[in-house]
mmCIF file of C-alpha atoms in Angstrom:
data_model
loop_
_atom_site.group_PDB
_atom_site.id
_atom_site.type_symbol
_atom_site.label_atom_id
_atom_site.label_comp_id
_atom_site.label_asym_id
_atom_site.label_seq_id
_atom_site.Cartn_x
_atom_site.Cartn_y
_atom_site.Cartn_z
ATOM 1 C CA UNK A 1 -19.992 4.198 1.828
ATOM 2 C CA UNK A 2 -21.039 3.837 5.524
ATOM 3 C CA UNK A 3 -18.784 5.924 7.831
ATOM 4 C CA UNK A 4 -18.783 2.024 10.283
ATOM 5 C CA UNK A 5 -16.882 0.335 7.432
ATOM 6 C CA UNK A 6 -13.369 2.086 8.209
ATOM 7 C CA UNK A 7 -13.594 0.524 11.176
ATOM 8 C CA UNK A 8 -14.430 -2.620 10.617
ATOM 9 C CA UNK A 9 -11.635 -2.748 7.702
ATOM 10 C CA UNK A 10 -9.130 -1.976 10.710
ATOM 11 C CA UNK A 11 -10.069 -5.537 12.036
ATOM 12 C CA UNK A 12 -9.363 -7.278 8.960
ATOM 13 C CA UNK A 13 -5.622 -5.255 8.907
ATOM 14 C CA UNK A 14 -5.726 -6.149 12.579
ATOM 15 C CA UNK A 15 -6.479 -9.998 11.935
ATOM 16 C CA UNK A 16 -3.921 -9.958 9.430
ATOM 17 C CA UNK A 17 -0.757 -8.699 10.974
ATOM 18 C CA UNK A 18 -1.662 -10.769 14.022
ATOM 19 C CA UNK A 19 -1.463 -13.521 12.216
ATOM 20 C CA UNK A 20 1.830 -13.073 9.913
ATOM 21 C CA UNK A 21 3.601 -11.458 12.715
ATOM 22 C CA UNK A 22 3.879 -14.719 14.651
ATOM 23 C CA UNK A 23 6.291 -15.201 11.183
ATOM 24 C CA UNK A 24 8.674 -12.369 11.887
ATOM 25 C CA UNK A 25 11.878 -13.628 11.615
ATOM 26 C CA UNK A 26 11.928 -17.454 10.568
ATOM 27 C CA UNK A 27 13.202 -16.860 7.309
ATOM 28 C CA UNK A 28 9.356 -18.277 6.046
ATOM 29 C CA UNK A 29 7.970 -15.222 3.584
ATOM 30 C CA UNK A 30 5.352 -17.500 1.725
ATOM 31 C CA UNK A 31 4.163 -19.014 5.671
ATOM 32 C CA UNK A 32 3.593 -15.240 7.098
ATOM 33 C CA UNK A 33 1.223 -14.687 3.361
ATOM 34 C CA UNK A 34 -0.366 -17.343 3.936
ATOM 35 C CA UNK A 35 -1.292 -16.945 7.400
ATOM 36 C CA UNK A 36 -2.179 -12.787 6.742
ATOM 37 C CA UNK A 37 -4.381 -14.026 3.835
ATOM 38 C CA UNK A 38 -6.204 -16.368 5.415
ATOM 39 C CA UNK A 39 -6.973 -14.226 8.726
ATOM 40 C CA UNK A 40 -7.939 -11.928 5.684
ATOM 41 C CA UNK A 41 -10.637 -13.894 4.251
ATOM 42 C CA UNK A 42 -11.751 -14.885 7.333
ATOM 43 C CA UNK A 43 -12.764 -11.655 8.539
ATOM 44 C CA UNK A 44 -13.963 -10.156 5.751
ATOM 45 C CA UNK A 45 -16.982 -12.683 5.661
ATOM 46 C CA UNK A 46 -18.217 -10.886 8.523
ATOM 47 C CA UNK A 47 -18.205 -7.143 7.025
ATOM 48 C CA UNK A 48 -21.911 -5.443 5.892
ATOM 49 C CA UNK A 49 -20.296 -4.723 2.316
ATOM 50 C CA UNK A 50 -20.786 -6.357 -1.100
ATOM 51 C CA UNK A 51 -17.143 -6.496 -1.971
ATOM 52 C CA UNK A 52 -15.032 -7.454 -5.288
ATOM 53 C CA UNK A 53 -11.486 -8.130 -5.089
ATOM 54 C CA UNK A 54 -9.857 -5.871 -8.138
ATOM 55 C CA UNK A 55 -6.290 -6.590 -6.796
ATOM 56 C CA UNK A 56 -5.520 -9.107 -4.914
ATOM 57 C CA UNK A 57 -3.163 -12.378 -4.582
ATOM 58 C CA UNK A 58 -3.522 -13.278 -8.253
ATOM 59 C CA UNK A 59 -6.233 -14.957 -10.886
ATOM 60 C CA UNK A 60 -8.381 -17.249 -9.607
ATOM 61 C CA UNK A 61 -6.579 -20.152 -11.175
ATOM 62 C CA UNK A 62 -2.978 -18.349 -8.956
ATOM 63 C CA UNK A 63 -4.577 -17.969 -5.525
ATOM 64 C CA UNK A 64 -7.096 -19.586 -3.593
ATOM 65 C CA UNK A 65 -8.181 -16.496 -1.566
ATOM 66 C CA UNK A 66 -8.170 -13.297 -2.593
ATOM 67 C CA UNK A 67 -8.042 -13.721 -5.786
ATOM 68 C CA UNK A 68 -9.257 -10.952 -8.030
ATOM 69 C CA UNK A 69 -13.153 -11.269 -9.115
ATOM 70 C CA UNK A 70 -13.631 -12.462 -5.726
ATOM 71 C CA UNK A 71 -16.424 -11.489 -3.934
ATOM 72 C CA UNK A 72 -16.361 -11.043 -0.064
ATOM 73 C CA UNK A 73 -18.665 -8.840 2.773
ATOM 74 C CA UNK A 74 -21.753 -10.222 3.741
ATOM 75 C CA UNK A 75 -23.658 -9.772 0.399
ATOM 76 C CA UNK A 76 -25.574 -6.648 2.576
ATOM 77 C CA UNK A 77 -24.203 -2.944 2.288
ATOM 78 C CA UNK A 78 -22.214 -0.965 -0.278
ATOM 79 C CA UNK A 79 -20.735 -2.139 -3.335
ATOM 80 C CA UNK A 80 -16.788 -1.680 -3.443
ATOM 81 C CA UNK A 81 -13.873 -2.259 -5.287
ATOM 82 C CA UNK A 82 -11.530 -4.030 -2.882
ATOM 83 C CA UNK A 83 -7.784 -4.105 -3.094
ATOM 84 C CA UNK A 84 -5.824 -6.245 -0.767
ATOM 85 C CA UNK A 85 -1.736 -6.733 -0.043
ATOM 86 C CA UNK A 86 -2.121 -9.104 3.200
ATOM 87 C CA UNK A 87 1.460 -8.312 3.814
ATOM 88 C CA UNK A 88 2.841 -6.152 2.165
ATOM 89 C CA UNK A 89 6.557 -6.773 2.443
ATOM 90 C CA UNK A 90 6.710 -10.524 2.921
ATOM 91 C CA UNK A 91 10.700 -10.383 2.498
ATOM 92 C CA UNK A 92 10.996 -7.817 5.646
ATOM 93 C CA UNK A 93 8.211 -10.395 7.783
ATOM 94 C CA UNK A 94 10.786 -13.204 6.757
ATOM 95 C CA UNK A 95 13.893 -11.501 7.501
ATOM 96 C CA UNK A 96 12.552 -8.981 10.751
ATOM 97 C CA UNK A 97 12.916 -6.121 9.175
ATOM 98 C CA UNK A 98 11.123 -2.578 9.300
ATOM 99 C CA UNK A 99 7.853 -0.998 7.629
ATOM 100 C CA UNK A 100 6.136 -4.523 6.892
ATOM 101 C CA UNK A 101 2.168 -3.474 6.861
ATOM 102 C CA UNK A 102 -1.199 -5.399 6.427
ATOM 103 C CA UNK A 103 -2.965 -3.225 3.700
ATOM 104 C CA UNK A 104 -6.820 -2.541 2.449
ATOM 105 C CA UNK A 105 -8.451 0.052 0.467
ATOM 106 C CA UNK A 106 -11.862 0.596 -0.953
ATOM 107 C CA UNK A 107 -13.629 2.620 -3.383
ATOM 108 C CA UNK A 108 -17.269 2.628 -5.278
ATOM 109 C CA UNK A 109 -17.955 0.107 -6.974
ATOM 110 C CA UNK A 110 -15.451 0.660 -10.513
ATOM 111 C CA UNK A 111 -13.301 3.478 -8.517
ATOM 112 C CA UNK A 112 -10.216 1.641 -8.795
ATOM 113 C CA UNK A 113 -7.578 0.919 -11.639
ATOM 114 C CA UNK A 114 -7.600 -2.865 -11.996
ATOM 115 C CA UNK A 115 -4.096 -2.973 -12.047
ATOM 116 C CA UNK A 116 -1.908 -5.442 -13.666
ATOM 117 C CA UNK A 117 1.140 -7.203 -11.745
ATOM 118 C CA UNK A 118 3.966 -5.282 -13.157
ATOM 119 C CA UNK A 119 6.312 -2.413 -12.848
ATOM 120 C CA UNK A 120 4.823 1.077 -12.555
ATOM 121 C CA UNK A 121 7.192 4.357 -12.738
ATOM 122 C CA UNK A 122 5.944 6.324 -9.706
ATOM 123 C CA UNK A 123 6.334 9.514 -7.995
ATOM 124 C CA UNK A 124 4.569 10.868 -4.511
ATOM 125 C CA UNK A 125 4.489 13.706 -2.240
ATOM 126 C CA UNK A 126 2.396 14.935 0.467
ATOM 127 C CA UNK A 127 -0.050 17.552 0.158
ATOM 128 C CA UNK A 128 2.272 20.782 0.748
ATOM 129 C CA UNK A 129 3.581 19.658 -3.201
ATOM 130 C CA UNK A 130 0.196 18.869 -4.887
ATOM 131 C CA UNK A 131 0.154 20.146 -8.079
ATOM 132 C CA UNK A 132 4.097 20.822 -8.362
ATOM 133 C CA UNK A 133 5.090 17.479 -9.803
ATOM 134 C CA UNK A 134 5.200 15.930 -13.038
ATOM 135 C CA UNK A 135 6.803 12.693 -13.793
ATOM 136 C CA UNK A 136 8.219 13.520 -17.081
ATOM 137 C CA UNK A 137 9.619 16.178 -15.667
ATOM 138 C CA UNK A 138 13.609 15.737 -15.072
ATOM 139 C CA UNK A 139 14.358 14.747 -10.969
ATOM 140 C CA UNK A 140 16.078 18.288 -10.620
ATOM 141 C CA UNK A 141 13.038 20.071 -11.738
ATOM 142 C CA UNK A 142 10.696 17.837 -9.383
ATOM 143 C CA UNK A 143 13.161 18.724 -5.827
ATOM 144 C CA UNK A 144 13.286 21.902 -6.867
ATOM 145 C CA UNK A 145 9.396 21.699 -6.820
ATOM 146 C CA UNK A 146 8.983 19.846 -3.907
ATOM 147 C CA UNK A 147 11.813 22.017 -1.834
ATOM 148 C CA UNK A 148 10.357 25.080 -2.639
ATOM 149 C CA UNK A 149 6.872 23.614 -1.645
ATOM 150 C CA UNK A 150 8.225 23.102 1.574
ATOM 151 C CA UNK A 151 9.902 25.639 2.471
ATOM 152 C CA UNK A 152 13.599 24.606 2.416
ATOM 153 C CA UNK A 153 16.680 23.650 0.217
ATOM 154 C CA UNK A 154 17.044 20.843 -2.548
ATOM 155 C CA UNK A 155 19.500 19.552 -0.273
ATOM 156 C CA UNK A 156 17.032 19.381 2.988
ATOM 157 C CA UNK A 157 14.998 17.223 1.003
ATOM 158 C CA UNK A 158 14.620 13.348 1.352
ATOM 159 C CA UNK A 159 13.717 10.454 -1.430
ATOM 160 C CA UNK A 160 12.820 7.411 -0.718
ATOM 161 C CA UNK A 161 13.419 4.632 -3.442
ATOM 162 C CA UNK A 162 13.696 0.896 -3.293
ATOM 163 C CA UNK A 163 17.040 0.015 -3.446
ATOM 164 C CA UNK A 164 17.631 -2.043 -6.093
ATOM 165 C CA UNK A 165 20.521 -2.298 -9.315
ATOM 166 C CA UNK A 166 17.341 -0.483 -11.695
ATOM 167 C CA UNK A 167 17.136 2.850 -10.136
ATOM 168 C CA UNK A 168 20.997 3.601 -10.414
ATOM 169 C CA UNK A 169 20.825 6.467 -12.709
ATOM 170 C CA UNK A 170 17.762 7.913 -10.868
ATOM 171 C CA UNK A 171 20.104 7.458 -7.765
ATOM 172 C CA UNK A 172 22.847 9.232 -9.043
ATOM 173 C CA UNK A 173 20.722 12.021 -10.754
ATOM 174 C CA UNK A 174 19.395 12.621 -7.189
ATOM 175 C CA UNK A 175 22.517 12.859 -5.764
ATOM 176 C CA UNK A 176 23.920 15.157 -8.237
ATOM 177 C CA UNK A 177 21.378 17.422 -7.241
ATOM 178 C CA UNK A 178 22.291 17.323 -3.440
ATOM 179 C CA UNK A 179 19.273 15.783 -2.434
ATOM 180 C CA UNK A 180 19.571 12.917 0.254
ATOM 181 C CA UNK A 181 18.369 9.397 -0.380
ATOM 182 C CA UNK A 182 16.589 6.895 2.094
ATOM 183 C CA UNK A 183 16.425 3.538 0.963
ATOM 184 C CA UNK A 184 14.338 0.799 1.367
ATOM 185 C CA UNK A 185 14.371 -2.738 0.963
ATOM 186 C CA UNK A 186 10.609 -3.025 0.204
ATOM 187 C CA UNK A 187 7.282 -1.830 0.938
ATOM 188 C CA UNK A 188 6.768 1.523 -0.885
ATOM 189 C CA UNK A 189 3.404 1.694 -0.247
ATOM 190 C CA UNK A 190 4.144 2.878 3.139
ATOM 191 C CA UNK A 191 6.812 4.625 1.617
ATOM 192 C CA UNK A 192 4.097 6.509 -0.467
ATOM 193 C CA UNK A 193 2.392 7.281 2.782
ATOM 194 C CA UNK A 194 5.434 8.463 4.653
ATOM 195 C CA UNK A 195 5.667 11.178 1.755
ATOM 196 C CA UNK A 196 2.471 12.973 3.681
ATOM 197 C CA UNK A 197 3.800 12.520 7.198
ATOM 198 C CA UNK A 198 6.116 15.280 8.455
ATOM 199 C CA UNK A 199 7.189 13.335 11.414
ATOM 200 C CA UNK A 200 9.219 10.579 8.767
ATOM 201 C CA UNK A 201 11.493 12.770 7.535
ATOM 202 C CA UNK A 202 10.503 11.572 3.997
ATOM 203 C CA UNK A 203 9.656 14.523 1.165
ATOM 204 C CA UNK A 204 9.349 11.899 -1.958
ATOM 205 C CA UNK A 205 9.046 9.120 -3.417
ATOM 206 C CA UNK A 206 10.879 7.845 -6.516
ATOM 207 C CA UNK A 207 11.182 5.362 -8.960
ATOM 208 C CA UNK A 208 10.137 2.390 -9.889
ATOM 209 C CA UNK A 209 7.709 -0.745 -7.918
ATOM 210 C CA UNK A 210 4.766 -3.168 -8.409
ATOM 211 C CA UNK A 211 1.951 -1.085 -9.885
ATOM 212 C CA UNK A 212 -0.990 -2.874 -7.967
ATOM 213 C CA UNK A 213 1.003 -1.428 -4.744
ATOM 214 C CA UNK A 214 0.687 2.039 -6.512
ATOM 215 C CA UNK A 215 -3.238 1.724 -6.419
ATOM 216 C CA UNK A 216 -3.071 1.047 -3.163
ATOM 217 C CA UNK A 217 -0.958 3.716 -2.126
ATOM 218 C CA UNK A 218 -2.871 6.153 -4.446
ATOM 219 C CA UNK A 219 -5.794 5.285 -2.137
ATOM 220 C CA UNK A 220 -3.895 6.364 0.900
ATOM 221 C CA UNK A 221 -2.416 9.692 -0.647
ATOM 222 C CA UNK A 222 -6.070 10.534 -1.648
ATOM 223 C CA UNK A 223 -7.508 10.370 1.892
ATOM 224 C CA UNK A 224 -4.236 12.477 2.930
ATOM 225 C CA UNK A 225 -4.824 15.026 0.416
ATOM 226 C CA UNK A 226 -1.297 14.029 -1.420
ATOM 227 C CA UNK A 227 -0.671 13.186 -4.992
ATOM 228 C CA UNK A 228 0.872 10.403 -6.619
ATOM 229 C CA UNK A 229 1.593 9.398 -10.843
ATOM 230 C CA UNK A 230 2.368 6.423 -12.527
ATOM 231 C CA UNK A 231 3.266 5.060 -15.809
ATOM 232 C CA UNK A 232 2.902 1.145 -16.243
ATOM 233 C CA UNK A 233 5.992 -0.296 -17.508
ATOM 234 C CA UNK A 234 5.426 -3.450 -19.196
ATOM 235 C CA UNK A 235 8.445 -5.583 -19.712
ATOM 236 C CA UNK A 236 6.956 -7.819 -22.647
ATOM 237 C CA UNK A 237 4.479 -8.216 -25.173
ATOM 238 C CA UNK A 238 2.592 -10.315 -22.826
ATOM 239 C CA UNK A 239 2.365 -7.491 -20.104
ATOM 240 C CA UNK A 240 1.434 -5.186 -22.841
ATOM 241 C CA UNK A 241 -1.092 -7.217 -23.880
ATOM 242 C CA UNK A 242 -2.099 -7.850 -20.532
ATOM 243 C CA UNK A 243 -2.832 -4.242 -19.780
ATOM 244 C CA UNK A 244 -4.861 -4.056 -22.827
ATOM 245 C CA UNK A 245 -7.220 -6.778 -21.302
ATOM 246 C CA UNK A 246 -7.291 -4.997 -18.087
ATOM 247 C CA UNK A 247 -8.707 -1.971 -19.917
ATOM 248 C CA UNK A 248 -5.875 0.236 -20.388
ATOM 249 C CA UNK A 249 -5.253 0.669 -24.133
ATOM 250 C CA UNK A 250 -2.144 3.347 -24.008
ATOM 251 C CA UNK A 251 0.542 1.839 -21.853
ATOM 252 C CA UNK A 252 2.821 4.764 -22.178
ATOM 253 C CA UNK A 253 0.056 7.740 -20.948
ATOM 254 C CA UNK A 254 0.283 9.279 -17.139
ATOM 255 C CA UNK A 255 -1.838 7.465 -14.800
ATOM 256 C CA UNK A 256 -3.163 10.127 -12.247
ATOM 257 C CA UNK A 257 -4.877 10.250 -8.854
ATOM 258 C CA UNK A 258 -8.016 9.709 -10.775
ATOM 259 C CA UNK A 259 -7.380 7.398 -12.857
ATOM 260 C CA UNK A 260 -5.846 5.012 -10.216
ATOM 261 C CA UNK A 261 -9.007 6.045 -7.420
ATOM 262 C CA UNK A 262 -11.737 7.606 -8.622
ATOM 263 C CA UNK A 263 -14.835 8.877 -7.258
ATOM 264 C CA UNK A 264 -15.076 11.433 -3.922
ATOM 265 C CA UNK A 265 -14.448 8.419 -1.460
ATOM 266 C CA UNK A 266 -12.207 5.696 -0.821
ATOM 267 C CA UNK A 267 -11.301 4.156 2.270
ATOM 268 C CA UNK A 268 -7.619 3.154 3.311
ATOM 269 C CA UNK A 269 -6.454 1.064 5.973
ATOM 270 C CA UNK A 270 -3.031 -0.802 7.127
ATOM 271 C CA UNK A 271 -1.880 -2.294 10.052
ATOM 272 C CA UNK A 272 1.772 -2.778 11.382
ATOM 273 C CA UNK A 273 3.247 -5.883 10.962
ATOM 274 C CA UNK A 274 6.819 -5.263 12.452
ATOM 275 C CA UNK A 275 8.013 -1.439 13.446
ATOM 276 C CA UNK A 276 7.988 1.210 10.758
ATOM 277 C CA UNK A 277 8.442 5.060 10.939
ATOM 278 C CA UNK A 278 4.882 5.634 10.825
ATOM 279 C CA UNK A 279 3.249 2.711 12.485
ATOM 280 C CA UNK A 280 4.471 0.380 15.434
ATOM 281 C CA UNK A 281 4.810 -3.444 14.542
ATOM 282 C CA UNK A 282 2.775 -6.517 16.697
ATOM 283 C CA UNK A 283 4.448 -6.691 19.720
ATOM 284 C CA UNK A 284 3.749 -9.597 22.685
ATOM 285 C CA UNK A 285 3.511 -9.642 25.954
ATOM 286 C CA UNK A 286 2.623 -12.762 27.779
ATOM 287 C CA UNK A 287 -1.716 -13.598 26.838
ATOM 288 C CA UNK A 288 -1.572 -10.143 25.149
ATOM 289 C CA UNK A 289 -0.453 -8.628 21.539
ATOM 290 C CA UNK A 290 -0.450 -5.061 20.634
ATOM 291 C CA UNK A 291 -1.460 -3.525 17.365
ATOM 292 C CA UNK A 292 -0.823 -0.075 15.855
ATOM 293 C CA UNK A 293 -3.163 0.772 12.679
ATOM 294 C CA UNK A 294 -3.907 3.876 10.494
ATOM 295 C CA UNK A 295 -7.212 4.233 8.517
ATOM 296 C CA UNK A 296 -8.399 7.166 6.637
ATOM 297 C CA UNK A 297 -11.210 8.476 4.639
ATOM 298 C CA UNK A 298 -10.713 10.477 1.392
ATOM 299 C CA UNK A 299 -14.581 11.862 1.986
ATOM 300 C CA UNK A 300 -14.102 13.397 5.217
ATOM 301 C CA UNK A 301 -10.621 13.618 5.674
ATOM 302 C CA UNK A 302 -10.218 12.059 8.987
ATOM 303 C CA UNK A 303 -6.996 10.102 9.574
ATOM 304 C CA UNK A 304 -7.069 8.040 12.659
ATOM 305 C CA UNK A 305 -4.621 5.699 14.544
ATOM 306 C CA UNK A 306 -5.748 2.915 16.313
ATOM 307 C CA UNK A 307 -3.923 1.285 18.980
ATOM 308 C CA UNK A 308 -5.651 -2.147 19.991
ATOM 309 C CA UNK A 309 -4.319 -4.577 22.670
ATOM 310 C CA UNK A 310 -5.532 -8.487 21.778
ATOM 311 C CA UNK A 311 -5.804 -11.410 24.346
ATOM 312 C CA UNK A 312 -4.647 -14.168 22.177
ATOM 313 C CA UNK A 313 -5.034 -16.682 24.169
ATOM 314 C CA UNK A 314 -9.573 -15.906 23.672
ATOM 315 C CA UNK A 315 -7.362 -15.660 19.948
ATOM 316 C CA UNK A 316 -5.747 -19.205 19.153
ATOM 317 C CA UNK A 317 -5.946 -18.854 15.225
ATOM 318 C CA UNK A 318 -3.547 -15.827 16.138
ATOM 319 C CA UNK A 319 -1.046 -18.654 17.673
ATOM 320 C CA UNK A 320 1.349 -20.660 15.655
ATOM 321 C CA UNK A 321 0.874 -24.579 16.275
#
C-alpha cells in the first residue's frame, strides 16, 4: 500500500466525526450515523485506492452506503479490504458520553476476516503481553500473565469490559482475583486500543462484543505490535449458518491476529468524536472545530496523532441545518 493513503484515511475519520459530532448530545444515535456515514462516503470517492467494503453498515439490501461488497476509492491505486464503523459508539454520540471514535482500517486485498454481525469472545493486551495469553485459558491464569508481563501485581492490573448483565461471572471471576475493573458503556474497539497505551491505565480487555468491531480493533493492535483473540459466538442456527457463508466453517476454533488481519500491512485510523482517554473529542470554537486523530501502520510501525483545526464555515456540510 502507498505510505500517502494513511493520510488521506485520516480525512475520511476527520469528515466523519465532524459531521456526527454536531449530534453529541440530542438524544439522536441513528441522526449522528447517518451524518458520519455519509461524510464517509463522500470522502472516500476522492481516495487513489480501489477499495471493497468487507464490514461495513450492513448488506446491500440493510444500508445504502457502506454496505459490504461496496466498492469505493477512485478505481486508481491499491486494492484493499476496507472496514468501516462511522461511529463507533452511536449510544455515547446520543447521550455525550466518552470514547465515541470515527473508525477505518485497511488491508490487501483478502487480508481481513469478513466478519459476521454477532458476538465475538475477545481478549487484548498491548505488546509487553504478546504471546502470554490464551483465551481458553481461565481469567486468573491470563492476569497472572499479563501482571507478570508488566512488571507488577494481579491487583495493579486493570480490565476493561462492557458493562453489561452477560459478563457477570467474568466480572466476579476478575474480582476474585483482585484485579480492578473499568467499565464501559460501549466502544471496545478503543478499548482494544487503550490495552497498548500506557498512559490509559488499561492492561486488558475482556469479554464479550460485536465481532466486526474485533476486526477492526485487531487492525489497530497489529500496527501497535499487541495481540488480540476471538471466538465467534453465534446465538442461533441462523448465525451459525451465517458464518458458514462468510467462510468460516468451525465456529467454535480461536480466531487469531492472522486470521482476523492478515498479510505484513494494514492500515488503521480513528478519529475522536467526543473526549476519550486516548483521543480528544470535536470541540468548537466560533468558525473553527478541532479534531484529534490516531493512524498507524502495521508495516512500518509508525503511530501518529494528528491534531487538525477546521474552518467550518469554508465547511457547511459539517453544519447542522
Amino acid at each position: 500500500m502507498e505510505r500517502s493513503l494513511s493520510m488521506e484515511l485520516v480525512r475520511v475519520t476527520e469528515a466523519a466525526a465532524l459531521s456526527s459530532a454536531r449530534w453529541m448530545g440530542r438524544g439522536k444515535k441513528e441522526e449522528a450515523d447517518d451524518a458520519a456515514t455519509s461524510a464517509m462516503r463522500d470522502v472516500f470517492d476522492t481516495i487513489p485506492m480501489k477499495g471493497t467494503v468487507v464490514i461495513g453498515e450492513g448488506e446491500k439490501d440493510e444500508a445504502p452506503m457502506l454496505y459490504i461488497g461496496e466498492k469505493l476509492g477512485t478505481g486508481f491505486g491499491p486494492r484493499v479490504d476496507v472496514a468501516v464503523d462511522p461511529v463507533e459508539g452511536t449510544d455515547i454520540v446520543a447521550t455525550g458520553m466518552e470514547n465515541a471514535l470515527t473508525v477505518i482500517a485497511v488491508a490487501d486485498q483478502g487480508c481481513l476476516l469478513n466478519a459476521p454481525d454477532m458476538y465475538m469472545e475477545k481478549i487484548a493486551v498491548g505488546a509487553e503481553a504478546v504471546g502470554k495469553i490464551d483465551i481458553d485459558a481461565p481469567v486468573l491464569d491470563n492476569l497472572q500473565a499479563v501482571a507478570k508481563a508488566k512488571g507488577k501485581d494481579v491487583e495493579d492490573v486493570v480490565v476493561t469490559m462492557l458493562n453489561r448483565e452477560r459478563h457477570a461471572s467474568l466480572v466476579q471471576e476478575v474480582r476474585d482475583a483482585g484485579a480492578r475493573i473499568k467499565f464501559i458503556q460501549a466502544g471496545d474497539v478503543a478499548a482494544a486500543i487503550n490495552t497498548a497505551f500506557d498512559e490509559t491505565g488499561i492492561d486488558i480487555l475482556l469479554g464479550s462484543g460485536g465481532a466486526p468491531e474485533g476486526v477492526l480493533s485487531a487492525v489497530g493492535l497489529k500496527c501497535l505490535g499487541g495481540e488480540q483473540q476471538g471466538k465467534l459466538l453465534p446465538k442461533d442456527e441462523p448465525e451459525r449458518i451465517r458464518c458458514e457463508q462468510m467462510g468460516i466453517a468451525d465456529v467454535s476454533r480461536v480466531l487469531y491476529m492472522e486470521d482476523m488481519v492478515g498479510g505484513d500491512d494494514a492500515i488503521f485510523a480513528a478519529t475522536g468524536v467526543t473526549d476519550g482517554g486516548l483521543l480528544q473529542g470535536v470541540h468548537y470554537k466560533g468558525a473553527n472545530a478541532t479534531t484529534q486523530s490516531l493512524v498507524m501502520r502495521a508495516q512500518s510501525g509508525t503511530v501518529r496523532f494528528v491534531d487538525g483545526t477546521h474552518n467550518v464555515k469554508k465547511k457547511p456540510e459539517f453544519v447542522i441545518k
